[in-house]
């Protein structure tokens, strides 16, 4: 084993960034407070001043910070994305996570020494596409599509010359990344357009007298829960629909489960993965801190004796409490 | 302005495809995109498609072969290269297919996610001459892309929109009432029972509040409503959009839909009247929200 797997944690604010660094993240990824990155939610993300502080905090401790700029900007958004790339560079962040061709071209041309990571939103499912981005924009790392199998990751590893990063924990998207417009079909905005899937201003939580809870997205009821039933944030892919063919009300796209690959560290290492990414810039500091700590402990234990590694029960229990679904 | 016909996204099978393209051959459409974009399990054989390509070209149509939108390693390239030989161009829906060596015309399909003119211009370096704009892109941005990119632009004007694509087969999930993923249930593209073959037109999903929201088509999700830009034809014409695309979804009435658009483009029918005729043809509600920068399913 040549290089150890890096642990990349999310941070929606400065306290979470610090918590992630302290809990053992090798790098933290953040977004600026603008419609340029996924998780563009009110009250979340970094001002330039906060980002500067965060980067200083991480660098002092030998850790890195990546800035996410991964929408597909339309006419009014391109210049803002360019501006955010300028800011990320001048603040000294270690890399930018990009997806749009215009933003990739701008960054590579203007800052040839600035490390670029290819966002999962580019839909990175095969080696040829990844090598295209490597040739054109010199990307150093690709965040792989969540729909790949271990064998496919291994195949990509053999055929590409960039670092491979995979999501190991957090919320799951059921659909091919960057090609889902379920949210904008209902609300007019999506991850691609403004960096938000089912933004809060379109969401309503309605309780009735019997304790039933309805989740509405722009007036459409996406789900109903009886008292005590497990709830997830109402994105259209996690809604329950009445199937007109079977006449059954089911989770038509995805059950409310979330991703956890703690038990699969040996397989991921064998497939040649270079970095583990934890999802959840929108989650709390406690979430960031605890998930980071568990994965740090697991990775350390794995490298001590790879052949003996098993995910400990207490780790799994802790992660279960923090996840947005059953798994 | 020309009319193009998108690739058939539904799992129609040989007989239905033949009958459909029989209608198309005699219609007033200029460009026809052909091939499998949605799922490799549904791919028609070369023997089935070659006669269709020949028939369409004999009638003066330009034929483009469309690639898959989602592809993995061991590249599922299917029959693309062989079909391309007999056709006029290639619609690339995943950058992996950019490596196909060909002298034929290259088109950036809607799944390449060109949301601004710079992205379009960047792709022209690789010989791409035409870009199909993703449906989520609003009017203001389309205008900017047409004006600044120096490329031919195609705008999707009519049909249920593919608003999501997955590796999961949502048809299988629905019919087996699976509450786990296909992968967890041990179902993959290599051993699926092709349940979508029993439901070639897909089926609708209704929200708890009663609205028809989506339509399931294997690993693809359609808008339940029919996206329709008939009332904006004059605007797109003045903008110098090269072509509009009609999605290949109505088997019987496709030539009538094409006729209505042609008549409006040739100023022989007014947009409002045409809208009424289209409404009568489609059994589903119309929408145009994406184009106007609003929720996709709205109609104004």
Coordinates of C-alpha atoms in Angstrom, one line a residue:
Chain A
X1 CA 0.0 0.0 0.0
X2 CA 1.7 3.2 -1.2
X3 CA -0.5 6.0 -0.1
X4 CA -3.0 6.2 2.6
X5 CA -6.6 7.1 1.9
X6 CA -7.5 10.7 2.7
X7 CA -10.6 11.6 4.7
X8 CA -12.5 14.6 3.3
X9 CA -15.2 16.1 5.5
X10 CA -18.0 18.6 4.9
X11 CA -18.4 22.0 6.6
X12 CA -21.3 24.4 6.3
X13 CA -19.8 26.9 8.7
X14 CA -16.5 27.8 10.5
X15 CA -17.2 25.8 13.7
X16 CA -17.9 22.7 11.6
X17 CA -14.7 23.2 9.7
X18 CA -12.7 23.4 12.9
X19 CA -14.5 20.4 14.3
X20 CA -13.7 18.4 11.2
X21 CA -10.0 19.3 11.3
X22 CA -9.8 18.5 15.0
X23 CA -11.6 15.2 14.5
X24 CA -9.0 14.0 12.0
X25 CA -10.1 15.1 8.5
X26 CA -7.3 15.4 6.0
X27 CA -9.2 18.0 4.1
X28 CA -12.5 19.9 4.5
X29 CA -14.7 21.0 1.6
X30 CA -16.7 24.2 1.8
X31 CA -18.8 26.5 -0.3
X32 CA -19.1 30.3 -0.5
X33 CA -22.4 32.0 0.5
X34 CA -23.7 32.3 -3.1
X35 CA -25.8 30.3 -5.6
X36 CA -22.6 28.6 -7.0
X37 CA -22.5 25.4 -5.0
X38 CA -24.7 22.5 -4.0
X39 CA -26.1 23.1 -0.5
X40 CA -26.9 26.7 -1.2
X41 CA -29.2 27.0 1.8
X42 CA -30.0 30.1 3.9
X43 CA -27.7 30.6 6.9
X44 CA -25.2 28.1 5.6
X45 CA -21.7 28.4 4.0
X46 CA -18.8 30.8 4.2
X47 CA -18.3 34.5 3.7
X48 CA -14.8 35.4 2.3
X49 CA -13.7 36.4 5.8
X50 CA -14.9 33.1 7.4
X51 CA -13.3 31.1 4.5
X52 CA -10.0 32.9 5.1
X53 CA -10.1 32.0 8.8
X54 CA -11.0 28.4 8.0
X55 CA -8.2 28.0 5.6
X56 CA -5.7 29.5 8.0
X57 CA -7.0 27.2 10.8
X58 CA -6.6 24.1 8.6
X59 CA -3.3 25.0 7.1
X60 CA -1.8 25.7 10.5
X61 CA -2.6 22.0 11.3
X62 CA -1.3 20.7 8.0
X63 CA -4.8 20.1 6.6
X64 CA -6.4 21.3 3.3
X65 CA -9.5 23.1 2.3
X66 CA -11.4 22.7 -1.0
X67 CA -13.9 25.2 -2.3
X68 CA -17.0 23.8 -4.1
X69 CA -18.2 25.7 -7.2
X70 CA -20.4 23.1 -8.9
X71 CA -23.6 24.4 -10.4
X72 CA -24.1 24.6 -14.2
X73 CA -24.3 28.4 -14.5
X74 CA -26.7 30.0 -17.0
X75 CA -26.3 33.5 -18.5
X76 CA -26.5 35.3 -15.1
X77 CA -24.4 32.9 -13.2
X78 CA -21.2 32.4 -15.1
X79 CA -19.4 35.6 -14.0
X80 CA -20.3 34.9 -10.4
X81 CA -18.7 31.4 -10.7
X82 CA -15.6 33.0 -12.1
X83 CA -15.4 35.5 -9.3
X84 CA -15.7 32.7 -6.7
X85 CA -12.9 30.8 -8.4
X86 CA -10.8 34.0 -8.1
X87 CA -11.7 34.3 -4.4
X88 CA -10.9 30.6 -3.8
X89 CA -7.5 31.1 -5.4
X90 CA -6.6 34.3 -3.7
X91 CA -7.6 33.0 -0.3
X92 CA -5.2 30.2 -0.7
X93 CA -7.6 27.2 -0.8
X94 CA -5.9 24.0 -1.9
X95 CA -8.3 23.1 -4.7
X96 CA -11.7 24.0 -6.3
X97 CA -14.3 21.4 -7.0
X98 CA -15.9 22.2 -10.4
X99 CA -18.2 20.7 -13.0
X100 CA -19.2 23.2 -15.7
X101 CA -17.0 23.3 -18.8
X102 CA -16.9 27.1 -18.9
X103 CA -15.7 27.3 -15.2
X104 CA -13.2 24.5 -15.7
X105 CA -11.7 26.3 -18.8
X106 CA -11.6 29.6 -17.0
X107 CA -9.8 28.1 -13.9
X108 CA -7.3 26.1 -15.8
X109 CA -6.4 28.9 -18.2
X110 CA -6.1 31.6 -15.5
X111 CA -4.6 29.6 -12.7
X112 CA -2.7 26.7 -14.3
X113 CA -1.2 25.8 -10.9
X114 CA -4.5 25.6 -9.1
X115 CA -5.6 22.1 -8.3
X116 CA -9.0 21.2 -9.8
X117 CA -11.2 18.3 -8.5
X118 CA -14.0 17.2 -10.8
X119 CA -17.3 17.4 -9.0
X120 CA -19.6 14.4 -8.8
X121 CA -22.1 16.5 -10.6
X122 CA -20.2 16.0 -13.8
X123 CA -21.6 12.4 -13.7
X124 CA -18.2 10.6 -13.6
X125 CA -19.0 7.0 -14.5
X126 CA -16.3 5.9 -16.9
X127 CA -12.6 6.3 -17.5
X128 CA -12.8 7.9 -20.9
X129 CA -14.7 10.9 -19.6
X130 CA -12.4 11.2 -16.6
X131 CA -9.4 11.2 -18.9
X132 CA -11.0 13.8 -21.1
X133 CA -11.1 16.2 -18.1
X134 CA -7.6 15.2 -17.2
X135 CA -6.3 16.1 -20.7
X136 CA -8.3 19.3 -21.0
X137 CA -8.1 20.8 -17.6
X138 CA -5.4 18.8 -15.7
X139 CA -7.8 17.7 -13.0
X140 CA -6.0 16.0 -10.1
X141 CA -8.9 14.2 -8.6
X142 CA -12.3 13.0 -9.6
X143 CA -15.3 12.4 -7.3
X144 CA -16.8 9.3 -8.7
X145 CA -20.5 8.8 -9.4
X146 CA -22.3 7.1 -6.5
X147 CA -23.8 4.5 -8.8
X148 CA -20.6 2.5 -9.5
X149 CA -19.7 -0.9 -8.2
X150 CA -16.3 -1.9 -6.6
X151 CA -15.3 -3.7 -9.8
X152 CA -16.1 -0.6 -11.9
X153 CA -14.0 1.6 -9.6
X154 CA -11.1 -0.8 -9.9
X155 CA -11.4 -0.6 -13.7
X156 CA -11.5 3.2 -13.7
X157 CA -8.4 3.1 -11.4
X158 CA -6.5 1.1 -13.9
X159 CA -7.4 3.3 -16.9
X160 CA -7.0 6.8 -15.4
X161 CA -4.2 8.9 -14.0
X162 CA -6.1 11.0 -11.4
X163 CA -6.9 10.4 -7.8
X164 CA -10.2 8.8 -7.1
X165 CA -12.5 10.1 -4.4
X166 CA -15.7 8.2 -3.4
X167 CA -18.6 9.1 -1.2
X168 CA -18.6 6.8 1.9
X169 CA -21.3 8.3 4.1
X170 CA -24.4 10.4 4.0
X171 CA -27.4 11.2 1.9
X172 CA -27.8 9.4 -1.4
X173 CA -29.0 10.6 -4.8
X174 CA -31.0 8.0 -6.6
X175 CA -30.3 9.5 -10.0
X176 CA -27.4 10.1 -12.3
X177 CA -25.7 13.2 -10.9
X178 CA -26.1 16.5 -12.8
X179 CA -29.0 15.0 -14.9
X180 CA -31.8 15.3 -12.4
X181 CA -34.4 18.0 -12.8
X182 CA -37.0 16.5 -10.5
X183 CA -36.6 19.5 -8.1
X184 CA -36.8 22.2 -10.8
X185 CA -39.8 20.5 -12.5
X186 CA -41.7 21.1 -9.2
X187 CA -40.1 24.2 -7.9
X188 CA -38.2 25.9 -10.7
X189 CA -34.8 25.5 -9.1
X190 CA -32.4 22.5 -8.7
X191 CA -28.9 21.5 -7.9
X192 CA -27.8 22.4 -11.5
X193 CA -29.4 25.8 -11.5
X194 CA -28.8 27.3 -8.1
X195 CA -27.2 24.6 -6.1
X196 CA -30.3 23.6 -4.1
X197 CA -32.6 20.6 -4.4
X198 CA -36.0 21.2 -2.9
X199 CA -35.0 24.5 -1.2
X200 CA -36.6 25.3 2.1
X201 CA -38.8 28.2 0.8
X202 CA -40.8 25.6 -1.2
X203 CA -41.1 23.2 1.7
X204 CA -44.0 23.0 4.1
X205 CA -44.4 20.6 7.1
X206 CA -48.1 20.2 8.0
X207 CA -49.3 18.5 11.1
X208 CA -53.0 17.3 11.3
X209 CA -55.0 16.6 14.5
X210 CA -54.3 12.9 14.4
X211 CA -50.5 13.4 14.6
X212 CA -50.1 12.8 10.9
X213 CA -47.3 14.8 9.3
X214 CA -47.3 15.9 5.6
X215 CA -44.3 17.1 3.7
X216 CA -45.2 19.4 0.9
X217 CA -43.0 20.7 -1.9
X218 CA -44.5 23.7 -3.7
X219 CA -48.0 22.5 -2.6
X220 CA -47.5 18.9 -3.7
X221 CA -47.6 16.3 -0.9
X222 CA -44.4 14.3 -1.3
X223 CA -44.9 12.2 1.8
X224 CA -47.1 11.5 4.8
X225 CA -45.9 10.1 8.0
X226 CA -47.8 8.6 10.9
X227 CA -46.6 9.6 14.4
X228 CA -43.2 8.3 15.2
X229 CA -42.4 7.2 11.7
X230 CA -38.9 8.1 10.4
X231 CA -38.9 11.2 8.2
X232 CA -36.4 12.4 5.6
X233 CA -36.0 15.8 4.0
X234 CA -38.6 16.1 1.2
X235 CA -36.7 15.8 -2.1
X236 CA -38.8 14.4 -4.9
X237 CA -36.6 11.3 -5.2
X238 CA -37.4 10.4 -1.6
X239 CA -41.2 10.9 -1.9
X240 CA -43.9 8.3 -1.8
X241 CA -46.1 8.1 -5.0
X242 CA -49.2 6.3 -6.0
X243 CA -48.1 4.0 -8.9
X244 CA -51.0 4.1 -11.4
X245 CA -50.1 0.7 -12.7
X246 CA -50.0 -1.2 -9.4
X247 CA -52.2 1.2 -7.4
X248 CA -49.7 1.0 -4.6
X249 CA -48.2 3.9 -2.6
X250 CA -44.5 3.3 -2.4
X251 CA -41.1 4.9 -2.5
X252 CA -40.9 4.8 -6.2
X253 CA -37.3 5.9 -6.6
X254 CA -35.5 5.4 -3.3
X255 CA -36.2 4.2 0.2
X256 CA -35.1 6.6 2.9
X257 CA -31.8 4.9 3.3
X258 CA -28.4 6.6 3.4
X259 CA -24.9 5.5 2.5
X260 CA -22.5 4.0 4.9
X261 CA -19.3 2.2 3.6
X262 CA -17.5 1.9 6.9
X263 CA -17.6 -1.9 6.6
X264 CA -16.2 -1.8 3.0
X265 CA -12.9 0.0 3.7
X266 CA -10.8 -3.0 2.6
X267 CA -12.7 -3.4 -0.7
X268 CA -12.4 0.4 -1.4
X269 CA -8.7 0.3 -0.6
X270 CA -8.2 -2.7 -2.8
X271 CA -10.0 -0.9 -5.7
X272 CA -7.5 1.9 -5.5
X273 CA -9.6 4.6 -4.0
X274 CA -7.5 7.6 -2.9
X275 CA -10.0 9.6 -0.8
X276 CA -13.2 9.1 1.2
X277 CA -15.8 11.8 1.1
X278 CA -18.4 12.4 3.8
X279 CA -21.6 14.0 2.5
X280 CA -23.4 16.8 4.5
X281 CA -22.3 20.4 4.3
X282 CA -25.9 21.1 5.4
X283 CA -25.6 19.0 8.6
X284 CA -24.7 20.1 12.1
X285 CA -21.3 20.5 13.7
X286 CA -22.0 17.4 15.8
X287 CA -22.6 15.3 12.7
X288 CA -19.4 16.5 11.1
X289 CA -17.4 15.9 14.2
X290 CA -18.7 12.5 15.0
X291 CA -18.8 11.0 11.5
X292 CA -15.2 12.3 10.9
X293 CA -14.0 10.9 14.2
X294 CA -15.5 7.4 13.5
X295 CA -14.0 7.2 10.0
X296 CA -10.7 8.5 11.3
X297 CA -10.6 5.7 13.9
X298 CA -11.6 3.2 11.3
X299 CA -9.0 4.2 8.8
X300 CA -6.3 4.3 11.5
X301 CA -7.3 0.8 12.6
X302 CA -7.4 -0.5 9.0
X303 CA -3.9 0.7 8.3
X304 CA -2.6 -0.9 11.5
X305 CA -3.6 -4.3 10.4
X306 CA -5.5 -4.3 7.1
X307 CA -6.3 -8.0 7.0
X308 CA -7.9 -7.9 10.5
X309 CA -10.1 -4.9 9.9
X310 CA -13.8 -5.1 10.8
X311 CA -16.1 -2.2 11.4
X312 CA -16.7 -2.1 15.1
X313 CA -20.3 -2.4 16.4
X314 CA -20.0 0.9 18.4
X315 CA -18.9 2.8 15.3
X316 CA -21.8 1.5 13.3
X317 CA -24.2 2.3 16.1
X318 CA -22.9 5.8 16.3
X319 CA -23.1 6.3 12.6
X320 CA -26.6 4.9 12.5
X321 CA -27.8 7.6 14.9
X322 CA -26.3 10.3 12.7
X323 CA -27.6 9.1 9.4
X324 CA -30.6 10.4 7.6
X325 CA -32.2 7.0 7.2
X326 CA -32.1 3.4 8.1
X327 CA -29.0 1.4 7.0
Chain B
X1 CA -36.1 26.7 -38.9
X2 CA -36.0 23.0 -39.2
X3 CA -37.8 20.3 -37.2
X4 CA -35.9 17.4 -35.7
X5 CA -37.2 14.3 -34.1
X6 CA -35.5 13.0 -31.0
X7 CA -34.5 9.4 -30.5
X8 CA -37.3 7.1 -29.3
X9 CA -36.9 6.9 -25.5
X10 CA -39.6 4.2 -25.0
X11 CA -39.3 0.5 -25.3
X12 CA -41.4 0.0 -28.4
X13 CA -39.8 -3.0 -30.0
X14 CA -39.3 -3.8 -33.7
X15 CA -42.9 -3.7 -35.0
X16 CA -43.8 -0.4 -33.4
X17 CA -40.6 1.2 -34.4
X18 CA -41.1 0.3 -38.0
X19 CA -44.6 1.6 -38.0
X20 CA -43.5 4.8 -36.2
X21 CA -40.7 5.5 -38.7
X22 CA -43.0 4.7 -41.5
X23 CA -45.1 7.7 -40.4
X24 CA -41.9 9.8 -39.9
X25 CA -40.6 9.0 -43.4
X26 CA -43.5 10.8 -45.0
X27 CA -43.6 13.7 -42.5
X28 CA -42.2 17.2 -42.8
X29 CA -39.3 16.6 -40.4
X30 CA -35.8 17.4 -41.5
X31 CA -33.6 15.6 -39.0
X32 CA -34.1 12.3 -37.3
X33 CA -32.1 11.1 -34.3
X34 CA -32.1 7.4 -33.9
X35 CA -30.7 5.0 -31.4
X36 CA -30.9 4.0 -27.7
X37 CA -30.2 6.7 -25.1
X38 CA -31.9 5.2 -22.1
X39 CA -30.9 1.6 -21.4
X40 CA -28.6 -0.8 -23.3
X41 CA -31.0 -3.7 -22.6
X42 CA -33.4 -2.2 -25.1
X43 CA -31.0 -1.7 -28.0
X44 CA -32.4 -2.6 -31.4
X45 CA -30.3 -4.7 -33.6
X46 CA -28.3 -3.4 -36.5
X47 CA -30.5 -5.5 -38.8
X48 CA -33.6 -3.7 -37.5
X49 CA -32.3 -0.2 -37.7
X50 CA -30.4 -0.3 -41.0
X51 CA -33.5 -0.5 -43.2
X52 CA -35.0 2.4 -41.1
X53 CA -31.9 4.5 -41.7
X54 CA -32.0 3.8 -45.4
X55 CA -35.7 4.5 -45.7
X56 CA -35.4 7.9 -43.9
X57 CA -32.4 8.9 -45.9
X58 CA -34.1 8.0 -49.2
X59 CA -36.9 10.4 -48.2
X60 CA -34.3 13.1 -47.7
X61 CA -34.1 13.1 -44.0
X62 CA -30.8 13.7 -42.2
X63 CA -30.2 10.8 -39.8
X64 CA -28.1 11.1 -36.6
X65 CA -27.2 8.3 -34.3
X66 CA -27.7 9.1 -30.6
X67 CA -25.4 7.7 -27.9
X68 CA -26.3 6.5 -24.4
X69 CA -26.5 9.2 -21.8
X70 CA -25.1 7.1 -19.0
X71 CA -22.3 4.7 -19.8
X72 CA -19.7 2.7 -17.9
X73 CA -16.4 1.1 -18.6
X74 CA -16.1 -1.6 -21.0
X75 CA -17.9 1.0 -22.8
X76 CA -21.4 -0.1 -23.8
X77 CA -20.9 1.4 -27.3
X78 CA -23.4 -1.0 -28.8
X79 CA -23.9 -0.6 -32.4
X80 CA -23.1 3.0 -32.7
X81 CA -20.0 2.8 -34.9
X82 CA -21.7 0.5 -37.4
X83 CA -24.9 2.6 -37.6
X84 CA -22.9 5.8 -37.9
X85 CA -21.3 4.5 -41.1
X86 CA -24.7 4.5 -42.7
X87 CA -25.8 7.8 -41.2
X88 CA -25.1 11.6 -41.3
X89 CA -24.0 12.3 -37.8
X90 CA -23.6 11.4 -34.2
X91 CA -25.3 12.9 -31.2
X92 CA -23.0 12.6 -28.2
X93 CA -24.8 12.2 -24.8
X94 CA -21.8 11.2 -22.8
X95 CA -18.3 12.6 -23.3
X96 CA -17.0 9.0 -23.5
X97 CA -18.3 8.9 -27.1
X98 CA -16.2 11.9 -28.1
X99 CA -13.4 9.4 -28.7
X100 CA -15.2 7.8 -31.6
X101 CA -13.3 8.6 -34.7
X102 CA -15.6 9.9 -37.5
X103 CA -15.8 12.5 -40.2
X104 CA -19.5 12.7 -39.7
X105 CA -21.2 15.8 -38.1
X106 CA -21.1 15.8 -34.3
X107 CA -23.9 17.1 -32.1
X108 CA -23.8 17.7 -28.4
X109 CA -26.9 16.0 -27.0
X110 CA -29.0 17.4 -24.2
X111 CA -27.3 15.2 -21.6
X112 CA -23.9 16.9 -22.1
X113 CA -25.3 19.8 -20.0
X114 CA -24.5 22.8 -22.0
X115 CA -26.0 25.6 -19.8
X116 CA -24.0 28.6 -21.2
X117 CA -22.4 29.8 -24.4
X118 CA -18.8 29.3 -23.2
X119 CA -19.5 25.6 -22.6
X120 CA -20.9 25.3 -26.1
X121 CA -17.9 27.1 -27.6
X122 CA -15.6 24.8 -25.7
X123 CA -17.1 21.7 -27.2
X124 CA -16.7 23.2 -30.7
X125 CA -13.0 22.5 -30.4
X126 CA -13.8 18.8 -30.7
X127 CA -15.7 19.3 -34.0
X128 CA -19.1 19.7 -32.4
X129 CA -21.3 21.8 -34.8
X130 CA -24.6 21.7 -33.1
X131 CA -25.8 21.8 -29.5
X132 CA -29.1 20.5 -28.1
X133 CA -29.9 22.7 -25.1
X134 CA -31.0 20.9 -21.9
X135 CA -34.7 21.6 -21.2
X136 CA -33.9 23.0 -17.8
X137 CA -32.2 26.0 -19.4
X138 CA -34.5 29.1 -19.6
X139 CA -35.2 31.4 -22.5
X140 CA -32.8 34.1 -21.4
X141 CA -29.9 31.7 -21.4
X142 CA -30.9 30.1 -24.7
X143 CA -30.9 33.6 -26.3
X144 CA -27.4 34.2 -25.0
X145 CA -26.1 30.8 -26.2
X146 CA -27.5 31.3 -29.7
X147 CA -26.1 34.8 -30.0
X148 CA -22.6 34.1 -28.6
X149 CA -21.7 30.5 -29.3
X150 CA -21.5 30.6 -33.1
X151 CA -22.9 27.1 -33.2
X152 CA -26.2 25.7 -34.5
X153 CA -28.7 25.4 -31.6
X154 CA -31.5 23.0 -31.2
X155 CA -34.2 23.6 -28.6
X156 CA -36.4 20.8 -27.3
X157 CA -40.0 22.0 -28.1
X158 CA -42.4 19.1 -27.5
X159 CA -42.8 16.0 -25.5
X160 CA -42.6 14.4 -22.0
X161 CA -39.2 15.5 -20.7
X162 CA -36.7 13.1 -19.3
X163 CA -36.2 14.8 -15.9
X164 CA -34.0 12.1 -14.4
X165 CA -32.0 9.1 -15.4
X166 CA -30.7 6.4 -13.1
X167 CA -28.9 3.1 -13.0
X168 CA -31.8 1.7 -11.1
X169 CA -34.7 0.4 -13.1
X170 CA -37.8 2.2 -11.7
X171 CA -40.1 -0.1 -13.7
X172 CA -38.7 -3.2 -12.0
X173 CA -38.8 -1.4 -8.6
X174 CA -42.5 -0.4 -9.1
X175 CA -43.7 -3.7 -10.4
X176 CA -42.0 -5.9 -7.8
X177 CA -42.9 -3.3 -5.1
X178 CA -39.2 -3.4 -4.1
X179 CA -38.3 -1.3 -1.2
X180 CA -34.6 -1.9 -1.7
X181 CA -32.5 -0.9 -4.7
X182 CA -32.1 -3.2 -7.7
X183 CA -28.5 -3.8 -6.7
X184 CA -29.5 -5.0 -3.3
X185 CA -32.2 -7.2 -4.8
X186 CA -29.5 -8.7 -7.1
X187 CA -31.0 -7.2 -10.2
X188 CA -28.6 -5.7 -12.7
X189 CA -28.6 -4.7 -16.4
X190 CA -27.2 -8.2 -17.2
X191 CA -29.9 -10.2 -15.5
X192 CA -33.0 -8.0 -15.5
X193 CA -36.2 -9.5 -16.8
X194 CA -36.9 -6.6 -19.1
X195 CA -40.1 -5.9 -17.3
X196 CA -40.4 -2.6 -19.2
X197 CA -41.1 -4.7 -22.3
X198 CA -44.5 -5.3 -20.8
X199 CA -45.0 -1.6 -20.4
X200 CA -43.7 0.1 -23.6
X201 CA -45.3 3.4 -22.8
X202 CA -44.3 3.5 -19.2
X203 CA -46.7 4.5 -16.4
X204 CA -47.6 7.5 -14.3
X205 CA -46.9 8.3 -10.7
X206 CA -49.4 10.4 -8.7
X207 CA -48.6 12.5 -5.7
X208 CA -50.4 11.9 -2.5
X209 CA -52.2 15.2 -3.1
X210 CA -53.5 13.8 -6.4
X211 CA -51.4 15.4 -9.1
X212 CA -49.8 13.3 -11.8
X213 CA -46.2 14.2 -11.4
X214 CA -43.9 11.8 -13.1
X215 CA -43.9 9.0 -15.6
X216 CA -41.7 5.9 -15.2
X217 CA -39.8 4.6 -18.2
X218 CA -37.3 2.0 -17.0
X219 CA -34.3 3.8 -15.5
X220 CA -35.7 7.1 -16.8
X221 CA -38.2 9.5 -15.2
X222 CA -40.4 11.6 -17.5
X223 CA -42.4 14.7 -16.7
X224 CA -46.0 13.7 -16.5
X225 CA -47.0 16.7 -18.5
X226 CA -46.0 17.4 -22.1
X227 CA -43.5 20.2 -22.5
X228 CA -44.8 22.3 -25.4
X229 CA -43.3 25.5 -26.8
X230 CA -45.7 25.9 -29.7
X231 CA -46.6 29.4 -28.5
X232 CA -43.0 30.5 -28.7
X233 CA -42.2 29.4 -32.3
X234 CA -42.1 33.0 -33.6
X235 CA -39.7 34.0 -30.8
X236 CA -37.3 31.0 -31.5
X237 CA -37.5 31.7 -35.2
X238 CA -36.5 35.4 -34.7
X239 CA -33.7 34.2 -32.4
X240 CA -32.3 32.1 -35.3
X241 CA -32.5 28.8 -33.5
X242 CA -31.5 26.3 -36.1
X243 CA -34.0 23.6 -35.2
X244 CA -36.6 22.6 -32.7
X245 CA -36.9 19.0 -31.4
X246 CA -40.0 17.0 -31.0
X247 CA -39.6 14.0 -28.8
X248 CA -40.6 10.7 -30.4
X249 CA -43.4 9.6 -28.1
X250 CA -46.7 9.5 -29.9
X251 CA -46.7 6.6 -32.2
X252 CA -49.8 7.2 -34.3
X253 CA -50.1 11.0 -34.3
X254 CA -46.5 12.0 -34.7
X255 CA -47.0 13.3 -38.3
X256 CA -49.9 15.4 -37.1
X257 CA -47.7 16.9 -34.3
X258 CA -45.0 17.6 -36.8
X259 CA -47.5 19.2 -39.2
X260 CA -48.8 21.5 -36.6
X261 CA -45.3 22.8 -35.8
X262 CA -44.5 23.1 -39.5
X263 CA -47.6 25.1 -40.2
X264 CA -46.8 27.5 -37.4
X265 CA -43.2 27.9 -38.5
X266 CA -44.4 28.6 -42.1
X267 CA -46.9 31.2 -40.8
X268 CA -49.9 29.1 -42.0
X269 CA -51.4 28.6 -38.5
X270 CA -51.4 30.9 -35.5
X271 CA -49.7 29.7 -32.3
X272 CA -52.9 29.9 -30.2
X273 CA -54.9 27.7 -32.5
X274 CA -52.0 25.3 -32.9
X275 CA -51.9 25.0 -29.1
X276 CA -55.5 24.0 -29.1
X277 CA -54.9 21.3 -31.7
X278 CA -51.9 19.9 -29.8
X279 CA -53.9 19.8 -26.6
X280 CA -56.5 17.8 -28.3
X281 CA -53.9 15.3 -29.6
X282 CA -52.1 14.7 -26.4
X283 CA -54.1 13.1 -23.6
X284 CA -51.8 14.7 -21.0
X285 CA -51.6 18.3 -19.8
X286 CA -49.1 20.7 -21.4
X287 CA -46.3 22.6 -19.6
X288 CA -43.7 25.2 -20.6
X289 CA -42.3 26.4 -17.2
X290 CA -38.7 25.5 -17.7
X291 CA -38.5 27.7 -20.8
X292 CA -40.0 30.7 -18.9
X293 CA -37.7 30.2 -15.9
X294 CA -40.5 28.8 -13.7
X295 CA -41.3 25.4 -12.2
X296 CA -41.1 23.0 -15.2
X297 CA -44.7 21.8 -14.9
X298 CA -46.3 25.2 -15.1
X299 CA -48.0 26.4 -18.3
X300 CA -48.4 30.0 -19.2

